[in-house]
CSV table of C-alpha atoms and ligand atoms in Angstrom, one decimal:
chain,number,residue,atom,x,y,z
A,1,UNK,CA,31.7,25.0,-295.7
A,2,UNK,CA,30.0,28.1,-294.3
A,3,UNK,CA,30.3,31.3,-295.8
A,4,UNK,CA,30.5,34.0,-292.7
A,5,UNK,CA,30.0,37.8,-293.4
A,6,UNK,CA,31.3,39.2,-290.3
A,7,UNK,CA,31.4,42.7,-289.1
A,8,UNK,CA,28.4,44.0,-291.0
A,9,UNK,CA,27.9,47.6,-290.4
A,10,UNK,CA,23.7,47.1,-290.7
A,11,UNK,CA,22.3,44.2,-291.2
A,12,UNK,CA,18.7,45.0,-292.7
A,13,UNK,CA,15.7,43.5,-293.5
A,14,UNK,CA,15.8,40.9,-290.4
A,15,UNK,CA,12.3,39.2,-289.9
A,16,UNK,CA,12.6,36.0,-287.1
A,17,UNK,CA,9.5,34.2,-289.3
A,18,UNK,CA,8.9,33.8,-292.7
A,19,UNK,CA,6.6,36.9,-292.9
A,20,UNK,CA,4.7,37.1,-296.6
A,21,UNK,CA,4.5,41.0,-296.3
A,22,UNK,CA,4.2,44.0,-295.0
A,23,UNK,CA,1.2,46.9,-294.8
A,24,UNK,CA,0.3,50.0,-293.4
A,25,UNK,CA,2.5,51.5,-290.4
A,26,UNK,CA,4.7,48.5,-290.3
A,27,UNK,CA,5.9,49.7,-293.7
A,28,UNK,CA,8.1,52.9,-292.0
A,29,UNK,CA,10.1,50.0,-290.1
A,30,UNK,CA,13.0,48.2,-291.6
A,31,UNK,CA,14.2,45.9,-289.0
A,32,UNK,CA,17.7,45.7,-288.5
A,33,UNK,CA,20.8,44.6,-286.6
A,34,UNK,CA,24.1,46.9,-286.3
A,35,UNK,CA,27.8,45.3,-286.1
A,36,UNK,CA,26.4,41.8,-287.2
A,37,UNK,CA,26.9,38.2,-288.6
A,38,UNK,CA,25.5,36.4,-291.1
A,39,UNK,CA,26.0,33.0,-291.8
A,40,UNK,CA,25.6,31.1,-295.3
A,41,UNK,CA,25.3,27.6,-295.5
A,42,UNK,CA,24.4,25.7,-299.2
A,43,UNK,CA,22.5,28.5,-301.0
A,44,UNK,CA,21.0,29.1,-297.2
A,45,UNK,CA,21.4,31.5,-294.5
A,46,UNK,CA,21.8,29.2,-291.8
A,47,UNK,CA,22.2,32.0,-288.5
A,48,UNK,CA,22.8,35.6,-288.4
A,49,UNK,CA,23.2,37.8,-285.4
A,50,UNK,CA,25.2,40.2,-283.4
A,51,UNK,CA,29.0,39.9,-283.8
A,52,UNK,CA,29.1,40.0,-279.9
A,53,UNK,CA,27.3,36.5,-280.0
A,54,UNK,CA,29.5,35.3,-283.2
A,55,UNK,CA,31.5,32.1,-282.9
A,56,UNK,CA,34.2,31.3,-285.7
A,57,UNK,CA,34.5,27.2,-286.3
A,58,UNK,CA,37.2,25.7,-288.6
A,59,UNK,CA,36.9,25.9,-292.3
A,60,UNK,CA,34.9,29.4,-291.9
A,61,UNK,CA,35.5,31.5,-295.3
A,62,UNK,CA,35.2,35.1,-293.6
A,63,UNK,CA,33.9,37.8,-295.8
A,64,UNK,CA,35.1,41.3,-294.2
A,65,UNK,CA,32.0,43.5,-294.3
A,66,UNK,CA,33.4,46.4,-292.3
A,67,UNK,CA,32.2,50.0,-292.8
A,68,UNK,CA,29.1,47.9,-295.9
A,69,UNK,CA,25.6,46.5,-294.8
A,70,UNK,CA,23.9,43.5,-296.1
A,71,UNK,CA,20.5,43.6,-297.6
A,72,UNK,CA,18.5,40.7,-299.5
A,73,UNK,CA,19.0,41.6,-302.9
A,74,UNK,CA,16.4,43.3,-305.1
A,75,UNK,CA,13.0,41.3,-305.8
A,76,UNK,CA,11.8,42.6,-309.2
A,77,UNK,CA,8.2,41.6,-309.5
A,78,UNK,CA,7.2,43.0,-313.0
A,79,UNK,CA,9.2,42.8,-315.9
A,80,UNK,CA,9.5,42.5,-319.9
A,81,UNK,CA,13.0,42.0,-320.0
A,82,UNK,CA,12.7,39.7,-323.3
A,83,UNK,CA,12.4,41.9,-326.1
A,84,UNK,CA,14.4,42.6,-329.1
A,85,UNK,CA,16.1,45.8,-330.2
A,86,UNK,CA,15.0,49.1,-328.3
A,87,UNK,CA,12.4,51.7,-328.5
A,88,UNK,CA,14.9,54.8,-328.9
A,89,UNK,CA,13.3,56.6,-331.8
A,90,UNK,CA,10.0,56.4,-330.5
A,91,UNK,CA,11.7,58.0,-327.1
A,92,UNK,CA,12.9,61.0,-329.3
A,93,UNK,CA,9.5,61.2,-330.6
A,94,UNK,CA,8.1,62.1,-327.3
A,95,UNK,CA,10.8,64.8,-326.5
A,96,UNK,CA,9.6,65.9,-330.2
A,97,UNK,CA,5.9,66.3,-328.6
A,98,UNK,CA,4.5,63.0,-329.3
A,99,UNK,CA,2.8,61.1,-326.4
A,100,UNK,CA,2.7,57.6,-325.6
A,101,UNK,CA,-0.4,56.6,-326.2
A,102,UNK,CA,0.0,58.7,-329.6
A,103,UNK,CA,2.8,56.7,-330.7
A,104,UNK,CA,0.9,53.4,-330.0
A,105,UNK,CA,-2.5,54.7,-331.9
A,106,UNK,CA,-0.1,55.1,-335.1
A,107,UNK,CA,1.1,51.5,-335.0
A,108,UNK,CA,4.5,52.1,-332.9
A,109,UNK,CA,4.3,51.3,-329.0
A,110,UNK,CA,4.1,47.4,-328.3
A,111,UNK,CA,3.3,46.7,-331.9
A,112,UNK,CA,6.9,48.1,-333.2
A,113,UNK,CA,8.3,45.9,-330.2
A,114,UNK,CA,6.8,42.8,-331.3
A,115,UNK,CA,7.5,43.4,-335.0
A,116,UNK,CA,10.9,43.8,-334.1
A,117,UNK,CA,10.8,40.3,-332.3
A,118,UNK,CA,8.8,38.4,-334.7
A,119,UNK,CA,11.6,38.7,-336.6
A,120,UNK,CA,14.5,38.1,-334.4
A,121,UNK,CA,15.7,34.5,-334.6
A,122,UNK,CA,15.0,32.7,-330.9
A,123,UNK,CA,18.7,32.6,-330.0
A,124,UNK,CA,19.4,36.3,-331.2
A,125,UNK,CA,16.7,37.1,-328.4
A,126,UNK,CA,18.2,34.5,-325.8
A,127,UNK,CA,21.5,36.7,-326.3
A,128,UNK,CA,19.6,39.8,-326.0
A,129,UNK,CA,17.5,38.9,-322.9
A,130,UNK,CA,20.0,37.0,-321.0
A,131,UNK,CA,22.4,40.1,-321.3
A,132,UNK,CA,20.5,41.8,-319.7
A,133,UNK,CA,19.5,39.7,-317.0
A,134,UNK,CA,22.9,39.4,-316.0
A,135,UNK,CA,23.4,42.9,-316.0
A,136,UNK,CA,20.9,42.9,-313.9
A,137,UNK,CA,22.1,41.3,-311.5
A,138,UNK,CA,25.1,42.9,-311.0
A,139,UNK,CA,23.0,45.8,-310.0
A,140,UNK,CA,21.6,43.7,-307.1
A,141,UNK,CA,18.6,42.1,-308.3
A,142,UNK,CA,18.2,38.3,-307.4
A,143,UNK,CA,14.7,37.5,-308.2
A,144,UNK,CA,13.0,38.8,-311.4
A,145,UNK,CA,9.1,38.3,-312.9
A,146,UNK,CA,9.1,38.4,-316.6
A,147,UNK,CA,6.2,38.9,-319.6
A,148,UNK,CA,5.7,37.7,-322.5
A,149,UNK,CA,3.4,40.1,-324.4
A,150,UNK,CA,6.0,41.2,-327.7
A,151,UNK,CA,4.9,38.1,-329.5
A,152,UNK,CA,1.3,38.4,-329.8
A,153,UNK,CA,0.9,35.5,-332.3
A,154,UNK,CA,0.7,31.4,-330.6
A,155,UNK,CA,4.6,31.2,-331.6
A,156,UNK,CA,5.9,34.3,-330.6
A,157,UNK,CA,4.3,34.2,-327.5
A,158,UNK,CA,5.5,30.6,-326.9
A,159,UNK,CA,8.9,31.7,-328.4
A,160,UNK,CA,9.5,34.3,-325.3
A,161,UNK,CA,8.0,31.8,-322.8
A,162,UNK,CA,10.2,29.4,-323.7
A,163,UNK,CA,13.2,32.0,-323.8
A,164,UNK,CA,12.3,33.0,-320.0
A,165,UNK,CA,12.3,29.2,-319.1
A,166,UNK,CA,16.0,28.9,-320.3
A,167,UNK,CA,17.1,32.2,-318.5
A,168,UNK,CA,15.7,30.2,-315.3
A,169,UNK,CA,17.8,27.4,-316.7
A,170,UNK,CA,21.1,29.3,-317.1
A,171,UNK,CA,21.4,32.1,-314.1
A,172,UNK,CA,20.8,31.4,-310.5
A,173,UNK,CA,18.3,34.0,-310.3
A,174,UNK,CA,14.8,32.9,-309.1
A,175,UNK,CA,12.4,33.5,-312.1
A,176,UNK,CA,8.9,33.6,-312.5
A,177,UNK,CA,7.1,33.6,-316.1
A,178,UNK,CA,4.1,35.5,-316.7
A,179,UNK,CA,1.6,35.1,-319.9
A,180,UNK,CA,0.5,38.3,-321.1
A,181,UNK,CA,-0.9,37.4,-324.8
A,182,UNK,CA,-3.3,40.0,-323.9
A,183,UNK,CA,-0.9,43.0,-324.0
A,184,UNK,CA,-1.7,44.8,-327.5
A,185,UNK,CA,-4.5,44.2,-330.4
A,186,UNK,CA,-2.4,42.8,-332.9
A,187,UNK,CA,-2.8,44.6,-336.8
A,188,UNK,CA,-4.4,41.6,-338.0
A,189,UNK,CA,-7.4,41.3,-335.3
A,190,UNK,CA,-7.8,45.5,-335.6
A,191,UNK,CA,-11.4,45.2,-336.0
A,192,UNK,CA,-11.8,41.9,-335.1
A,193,UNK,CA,-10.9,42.0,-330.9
A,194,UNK,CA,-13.1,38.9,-330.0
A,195,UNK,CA,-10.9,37.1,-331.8
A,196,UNK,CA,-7.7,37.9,-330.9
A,197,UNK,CA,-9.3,36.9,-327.3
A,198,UNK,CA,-10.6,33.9,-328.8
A,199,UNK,CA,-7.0,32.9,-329.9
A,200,UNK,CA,-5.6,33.8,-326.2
A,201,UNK,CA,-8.4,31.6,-324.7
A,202,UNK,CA,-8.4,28.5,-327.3
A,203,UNK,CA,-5.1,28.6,-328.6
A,204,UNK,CA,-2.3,30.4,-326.2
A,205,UNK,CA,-3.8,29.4,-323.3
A,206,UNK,CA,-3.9,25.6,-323.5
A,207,UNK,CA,-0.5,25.5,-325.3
A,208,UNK,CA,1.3,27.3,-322.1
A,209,UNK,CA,-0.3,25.1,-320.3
A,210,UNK,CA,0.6,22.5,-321.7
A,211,UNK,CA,4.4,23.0,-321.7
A,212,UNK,CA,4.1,24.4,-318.4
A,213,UNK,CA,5.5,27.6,-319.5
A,214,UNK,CA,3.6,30.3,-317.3
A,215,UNK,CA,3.4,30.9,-313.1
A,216,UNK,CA,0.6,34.0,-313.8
A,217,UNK,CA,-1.3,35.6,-316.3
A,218,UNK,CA,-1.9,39.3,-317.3
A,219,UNK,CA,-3.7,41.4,-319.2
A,220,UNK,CA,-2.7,45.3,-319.9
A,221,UNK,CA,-6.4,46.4,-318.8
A,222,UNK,CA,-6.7,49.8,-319.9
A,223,UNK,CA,-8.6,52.2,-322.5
A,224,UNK,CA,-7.6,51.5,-326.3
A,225,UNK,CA,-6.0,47.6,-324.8
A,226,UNK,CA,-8.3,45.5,-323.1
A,227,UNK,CA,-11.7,46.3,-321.2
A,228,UNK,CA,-13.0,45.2,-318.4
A,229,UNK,CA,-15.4,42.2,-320.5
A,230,UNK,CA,-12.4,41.5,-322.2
A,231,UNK,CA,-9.8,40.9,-319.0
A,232,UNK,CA,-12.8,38.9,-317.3
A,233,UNK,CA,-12.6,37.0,-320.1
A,234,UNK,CA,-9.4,36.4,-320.2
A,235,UNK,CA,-9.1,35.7,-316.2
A,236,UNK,CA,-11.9,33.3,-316.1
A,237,UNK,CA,-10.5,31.1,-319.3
A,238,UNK,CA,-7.1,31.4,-317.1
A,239,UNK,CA,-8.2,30.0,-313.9
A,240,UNK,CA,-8.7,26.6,-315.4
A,241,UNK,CA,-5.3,26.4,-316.0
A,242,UNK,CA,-4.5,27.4,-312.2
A,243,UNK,CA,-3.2,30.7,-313.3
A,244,UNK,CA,-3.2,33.1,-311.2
A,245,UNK,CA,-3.2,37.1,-312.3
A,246,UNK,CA,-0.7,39.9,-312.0
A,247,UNK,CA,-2.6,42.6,-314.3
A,248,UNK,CA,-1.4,45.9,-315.3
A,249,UNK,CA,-4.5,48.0,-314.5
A,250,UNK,CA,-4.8,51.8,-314.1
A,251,UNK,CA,-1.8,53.0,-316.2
A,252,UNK,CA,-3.6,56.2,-317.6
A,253,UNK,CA,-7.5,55.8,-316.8
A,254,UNK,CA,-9.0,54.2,-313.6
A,255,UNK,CA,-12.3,52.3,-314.4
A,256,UNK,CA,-12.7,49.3,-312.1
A,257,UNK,CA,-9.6,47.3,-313.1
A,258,UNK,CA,-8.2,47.0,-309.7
A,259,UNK,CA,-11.6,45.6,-308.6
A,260,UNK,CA,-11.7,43.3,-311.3
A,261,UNK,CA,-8.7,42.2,-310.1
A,262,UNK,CA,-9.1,42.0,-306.3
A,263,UNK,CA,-12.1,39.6,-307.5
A,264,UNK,CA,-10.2,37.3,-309.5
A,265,UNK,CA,-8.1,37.1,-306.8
A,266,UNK,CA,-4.6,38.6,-308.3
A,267,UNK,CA,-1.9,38.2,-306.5
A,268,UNK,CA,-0.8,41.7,-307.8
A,269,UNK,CA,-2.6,44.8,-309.3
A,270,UNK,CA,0.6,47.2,-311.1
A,271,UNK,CA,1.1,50.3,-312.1
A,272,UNK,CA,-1.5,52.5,-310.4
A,273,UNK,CA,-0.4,55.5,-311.4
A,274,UNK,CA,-4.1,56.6,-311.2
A,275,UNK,CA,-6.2,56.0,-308.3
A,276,UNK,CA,-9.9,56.3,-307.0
A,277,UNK,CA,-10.7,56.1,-303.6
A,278,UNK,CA,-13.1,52.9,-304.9
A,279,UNK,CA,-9.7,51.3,-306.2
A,280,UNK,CA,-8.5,51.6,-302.5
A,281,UNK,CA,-11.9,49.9,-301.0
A,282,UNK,CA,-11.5,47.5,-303.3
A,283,UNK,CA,-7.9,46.8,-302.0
A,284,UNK,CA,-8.6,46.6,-298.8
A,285,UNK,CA,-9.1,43.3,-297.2
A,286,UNK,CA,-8.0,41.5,-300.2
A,287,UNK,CA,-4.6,39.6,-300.5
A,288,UNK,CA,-3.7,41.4,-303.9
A,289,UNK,CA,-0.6,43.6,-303.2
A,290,UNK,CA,-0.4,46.7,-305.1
A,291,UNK,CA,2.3,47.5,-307.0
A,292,UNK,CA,4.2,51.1,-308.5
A,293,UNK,CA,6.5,51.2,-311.0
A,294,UNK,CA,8.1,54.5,-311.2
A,295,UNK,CA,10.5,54.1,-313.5
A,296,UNK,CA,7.5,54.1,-316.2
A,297,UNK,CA,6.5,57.5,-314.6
A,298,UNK,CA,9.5,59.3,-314.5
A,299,UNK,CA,10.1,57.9,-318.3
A,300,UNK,CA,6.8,58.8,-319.2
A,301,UNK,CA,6.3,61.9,-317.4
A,302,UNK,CA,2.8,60.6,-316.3
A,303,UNK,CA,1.7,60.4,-312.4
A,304,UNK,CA,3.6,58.7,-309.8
A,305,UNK,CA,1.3,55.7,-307.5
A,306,UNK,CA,0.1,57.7,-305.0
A,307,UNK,CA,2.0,55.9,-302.2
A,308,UNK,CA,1.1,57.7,-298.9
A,309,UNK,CA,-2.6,57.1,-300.1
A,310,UNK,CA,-2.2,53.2,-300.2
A,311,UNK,CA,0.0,52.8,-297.4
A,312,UNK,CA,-2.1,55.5,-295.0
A,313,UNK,CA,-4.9,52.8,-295.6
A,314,UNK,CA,-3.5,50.1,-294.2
A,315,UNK,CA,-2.4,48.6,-297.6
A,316,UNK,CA,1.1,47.3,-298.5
A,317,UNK,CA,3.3,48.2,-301.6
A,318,UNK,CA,5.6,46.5,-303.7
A,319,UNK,CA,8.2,48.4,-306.1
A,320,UNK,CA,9.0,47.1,-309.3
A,321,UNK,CA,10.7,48.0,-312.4
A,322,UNK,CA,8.3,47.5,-315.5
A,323,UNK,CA,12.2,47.0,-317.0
A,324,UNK,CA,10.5,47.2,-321.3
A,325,UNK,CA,11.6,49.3,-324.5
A,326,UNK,CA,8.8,51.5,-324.6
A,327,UNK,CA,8.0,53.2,-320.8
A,328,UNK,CA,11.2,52.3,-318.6
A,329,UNK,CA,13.9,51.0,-320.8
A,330,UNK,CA,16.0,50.4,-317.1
A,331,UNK,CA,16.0,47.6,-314.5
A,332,UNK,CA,17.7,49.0,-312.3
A,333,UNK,CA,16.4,48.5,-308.8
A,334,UNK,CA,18.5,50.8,-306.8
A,335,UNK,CA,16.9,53.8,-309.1
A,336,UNK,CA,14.0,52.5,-308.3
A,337,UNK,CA,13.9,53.0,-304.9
A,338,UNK,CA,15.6,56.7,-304.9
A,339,UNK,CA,12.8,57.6,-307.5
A,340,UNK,CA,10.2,56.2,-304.6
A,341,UNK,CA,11.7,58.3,-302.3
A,342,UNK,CA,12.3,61.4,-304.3
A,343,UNK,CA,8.9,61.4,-306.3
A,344,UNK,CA,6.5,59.4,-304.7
A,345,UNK,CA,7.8,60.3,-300.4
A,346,UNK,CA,8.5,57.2,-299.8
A,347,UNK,CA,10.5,56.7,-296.6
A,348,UNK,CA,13.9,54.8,-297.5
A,349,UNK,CA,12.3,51.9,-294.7
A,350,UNK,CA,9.2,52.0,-297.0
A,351,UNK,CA,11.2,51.8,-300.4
A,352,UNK,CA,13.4,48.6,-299.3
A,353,UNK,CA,10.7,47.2,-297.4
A,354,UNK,CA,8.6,47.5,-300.8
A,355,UNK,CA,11.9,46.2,-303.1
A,356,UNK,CA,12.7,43.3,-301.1
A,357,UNK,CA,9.8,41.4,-298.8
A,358,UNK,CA,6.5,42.7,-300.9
A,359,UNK,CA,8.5,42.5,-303.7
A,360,UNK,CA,8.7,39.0,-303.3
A,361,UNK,CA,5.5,38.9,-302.8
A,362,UNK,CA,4.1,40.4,-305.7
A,363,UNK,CA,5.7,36.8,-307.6
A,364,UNK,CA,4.6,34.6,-304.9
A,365,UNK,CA,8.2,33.6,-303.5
A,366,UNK,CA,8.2,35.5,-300.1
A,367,UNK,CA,8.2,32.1,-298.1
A,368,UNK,CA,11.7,31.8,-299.4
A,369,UNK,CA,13.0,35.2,-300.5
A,370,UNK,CA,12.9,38.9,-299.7
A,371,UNK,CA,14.1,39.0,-295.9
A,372,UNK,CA,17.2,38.1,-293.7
A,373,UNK,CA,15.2,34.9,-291.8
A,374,UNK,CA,16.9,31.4,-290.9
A,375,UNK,CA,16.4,29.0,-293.7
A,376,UNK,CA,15.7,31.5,-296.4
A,377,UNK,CA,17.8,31.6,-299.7
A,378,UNK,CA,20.9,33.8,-299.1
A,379,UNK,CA,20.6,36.1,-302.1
A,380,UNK,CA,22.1,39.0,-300.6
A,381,UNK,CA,23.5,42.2,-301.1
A,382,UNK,CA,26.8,43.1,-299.8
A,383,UNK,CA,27.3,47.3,-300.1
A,384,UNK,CA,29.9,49.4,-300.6
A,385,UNK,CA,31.5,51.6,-297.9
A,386,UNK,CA,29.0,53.9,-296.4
A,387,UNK,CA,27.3,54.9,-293.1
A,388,UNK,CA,23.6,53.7,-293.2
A,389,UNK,CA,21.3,52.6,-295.7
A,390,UNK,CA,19.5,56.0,-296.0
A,391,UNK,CA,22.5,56.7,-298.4
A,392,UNK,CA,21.2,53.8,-300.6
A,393,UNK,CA,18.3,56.4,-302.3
A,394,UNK,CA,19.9,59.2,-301.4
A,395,UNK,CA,22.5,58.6,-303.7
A,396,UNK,CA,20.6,58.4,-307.0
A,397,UNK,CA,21.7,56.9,-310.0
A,398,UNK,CA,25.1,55.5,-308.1
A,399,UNK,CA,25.4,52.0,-307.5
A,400,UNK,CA,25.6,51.3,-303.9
A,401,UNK,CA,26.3,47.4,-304.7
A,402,UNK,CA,29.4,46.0,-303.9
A,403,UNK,CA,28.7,42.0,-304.2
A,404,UNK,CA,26.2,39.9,-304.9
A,405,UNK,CA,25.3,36.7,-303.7
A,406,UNK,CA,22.5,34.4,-305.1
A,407,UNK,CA,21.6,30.8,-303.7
A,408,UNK,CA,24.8,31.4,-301.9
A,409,UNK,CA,27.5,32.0,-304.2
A,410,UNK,CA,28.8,35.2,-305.4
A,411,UNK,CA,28.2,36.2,-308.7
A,412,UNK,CA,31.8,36.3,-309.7
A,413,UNK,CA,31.7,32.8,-308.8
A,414,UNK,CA,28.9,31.9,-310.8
B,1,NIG,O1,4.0,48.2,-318.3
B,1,NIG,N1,1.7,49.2,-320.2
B,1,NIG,C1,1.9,48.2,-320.7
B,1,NIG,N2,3.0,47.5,-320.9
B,1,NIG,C2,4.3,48.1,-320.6
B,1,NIG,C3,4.8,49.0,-321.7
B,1,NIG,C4,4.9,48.2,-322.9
B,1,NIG,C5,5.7,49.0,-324.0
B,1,NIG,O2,5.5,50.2,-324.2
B,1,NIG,O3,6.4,48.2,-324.7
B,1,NIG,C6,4.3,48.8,-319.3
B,1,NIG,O4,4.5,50.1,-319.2
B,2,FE,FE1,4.6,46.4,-317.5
C-alpha cells in the first residue's frame, strides 16, 4: 500500500539524482517544492511532487501534512553513543575552572569513560546505548555513525562493536560502526605507546575484521593522543582490512592531521575547530568531506569550525553531533543546526544541507539517504505546524519534529 503525505507545506531537500554531496555556493540552496506530495512505497519514496499534479489511487493511506514540511530526517555522521554512565562531575569540574584537557592529563576524560564501561556488564550497556538511540530518533535522526573507543582493551573494544552491531539489528535506523581503538593511551601502555599501537595493529585490528564488526577506522589525532607517526601507523595497518578513515583531527592544535588524512583518503576529517589555511589546501580537490561538531564547542567553550572559510573555498560541510559523555553529552540534531546557524553563520539552507545530504556522506550512505530523490529510503521528517523551515534553527532548543518515518514506517509503528 502507498503511504501519501499530501498537502506538504515545503517539501525540502528535493534532488532529481542521487547527488553524493554538496560544496561551495551550492551549499546556500536547499531545493524545495511548496504545497506538495510525497509518495512512500515499501521503505521507498516511490514519487513526490506538486499537489496540482497529485493523483489519489485506491488503498492510498493519506497523511494530512497541512500547515508541516517534510525533510529527510537527520544523518548523524559522528557519534559515541555507546558508553556507560555520564561524565557529570567532570562537567562541574570545568564550571569549577578545570579544562578539558586538564581533566584528561589527571586520568579522567576518556579514561574515566572507559573505566566506567570496563565494568558494565554487555547488556547493562545494550540498555544504555539503545536508549538512547531511540531517543534519538524521536528527535529526527534516521541514520547514525557510532565509535567504539571507551573500551581500549581487545574485549572492550570488541564488546562495544558488537553492541553497535545489535543496535543495527534491533532499530530501523541505518548504522554505520566505526573502530577507534586509537582514542586514548590506556594507564597500562602510559609509557609504553608503541605498544598500545602494536595491540591496535596486531590484535584489534585483525579481530574486527574478522567478525566484520567495523565500516571505518579512526584515530583521535591530536597533541597528548596520537601523532601524526602514530595515526599513519594506524591508517596504513587499516587499509589492509579495507577500512576506510573518518579521523578526529584538529580538536585543539592543527599540525597536519587533515593532510594526513586527505592522503589516506578519509572519507571524513571532524571536528576542525582549528584551521590553517594549509588544512584548507589540503582539502581541496580531495573527496574527504569536512566535518564540525558544534555541540562539542559550545560544551566546551573552545572555537567553532570556521564554516564561511571552508565553504567560501569551494569545500562542502557536513554537521554532526560528536553525541559522548565527556564534550557533547547531546544528540540532538535539531540543536545542532541552530548552534550552526547562531555560532558558526551558517545559513539555515547551509545547516540542513550539511545535516542531511553531506551528512550522509560523511558515513558513506548518500546513494541511499540524505535527500528527497525517487528510489531513496523514505526516512523522513514530518514537522510540526509552522511557516517555513527557517523556523527549524531559529527556534533553538524546541523540537520542531512532529513524526518520524524510517524505511517507511513511522516510528510509533515500529
Ligand atoms: O570527539 N575528542 C575525542 N573524542 C570525543 C570526546 C571523548 C570524551 O571526552 O569522552 C570528541 O570530542
Ligand atoms: Fe568524537
Amino acid at each position: 500500500m502507498r503511504k501519501v503525505f499530501i498537502n506538504i507545506r515545503e517539501l525540502l531537500q528535493v534532488r532529481s539524482n542521487r547527488q553524493k554531496k554538496v560544496a561551495g555556493d551550492a551549499m546556500k540552496t536547499l531545493p524545495k517544492i511548496d504545497n506538495a506530495f510525497l509518495i512512500v512505497e515499501n521503505d521507498r519514496i516511490s514519487d513526490f511532487g506538486s499537489m496540482t499534479d497529485f493523483k489519489a489511487q485506491n488503498g492510498d493511506e493519506l497523511i494530512d501534512a497541512t500547515d508541516r514540511l517534510v525533510l529527510p530526517s537527520w544523518c548523524d555522521s559522528h557519534s559515541h553513543v555507546v558508553y556507560a554512565g555520564n561524565r557529570s562531575q567532570e562537567f562541574v569540574d570545568r564550571i569549577n575552572g578545570l579544562s578539558y584537557e586538564d581533566i584528561a592529563r589527571r586520568g579522567g576524560g576518556i579514561l574515566n569513560s572507559a573505566k566506567t564501561l570496563q565494568n558494565t556488564s554487555e547488556d547493562e550497556l545494550f540498555e544504555q546505548s539503545l536508549n538512547r538511540v531511540q531517543h534519538l530518533t524521536k528527535l529526527g535522526t534516521g541514520a547514525l555513525e557510532i565509535k567504539s573507543g571507551y573500551g581500549l582493551t581487545v574485549d572492550a573494544e570488541l564488546k562495544m562493536l558488537r553492541i553497535i552491531q545489535r543496535i543495527k539489528q534491533e532499530t530501523n535506523l541505518k548504522i554505520k560502526a566505526t573502530f577507534l581503538g586509537a582514542h586514548a593511551l590506556p594507564e597500562k601502555f602510559k609509557s609504553n605507546k608503541t605498544a598500545y599501537i602494536d595491540l591496535i595493529i596486531n590484535e584489534m585490528l585483525p579481530k574486527v575484521h574478522q567478525e566484520n564488526l567495523a565500516d571505518f577506522v579512526d584515530v583521535f589525532c591530536e597533541k597528548g593522543y596520537f601523532d601524526l607517526d602514530d595515526t599513519n601507523r594506524i591508517l596504513s595497518a587499516a587499509k589492509r582490512y579495507k577500512l576506510q578513515p573518518k579521523i578526529h583531527v584538529n580538536q585543539f592544535n592543527t599540525f597536519g592531521g587533515v593532510a594526513l588524512g586527505v592522503q589516506h583518503n578519509a572519507l571524513s576529517v571532524d571536528h576542525l575547530e582549528e584551521l590553517s589555511t594549509s588544512d584548507i589546501e589540503a582539502l581541496k580537490n580531495s573527496e574527504t568531506m569536512p566535518v564540525a561538531l558544534p555541540g562539542c564547542s559550545f560544551f566546551l567553550g573552545i572555537p567553532y569550525t570556521p564554516a564561511q572559510q571552508l565553504i567560501n573555498a569551494g569545500l562542502p560541510l557536513a554537521l554532526a553531533s560528536d553525541y559522548n559523555p565527556g564534550s557533547a553529552p547531546s544528540g540532538n540534531m535539531n540543536f545542532v543546526v541552530s548552534l550552526a546557524c547562531i555560532k558558526m553563520k551558517m545559513t539555515p539552507e547551509e545547516a540542513i544541507n550539511s545535516a542531511t545530504i553531506n551528512g550522509a556522506y560523511a558515513m558513506g550512505i548518500s546513494e541511499h539517504y540524505g535527500s528527497i530523490t525517487i528510489g531513496k529510503k523514505a526516512n523522513l521528517i514530518l514537522t510540526k505546524k509552522m511557516e517555513s523551515y527557517h523556523q527549524i534553527p531559529y527556534e533553538f532548543g524546541n523540537l520542531p519534529v512532529e513524526k518520524v518515518m524510517l524505511e517507511g514506517k513511522f516510528f510509533e509503528d515500529l
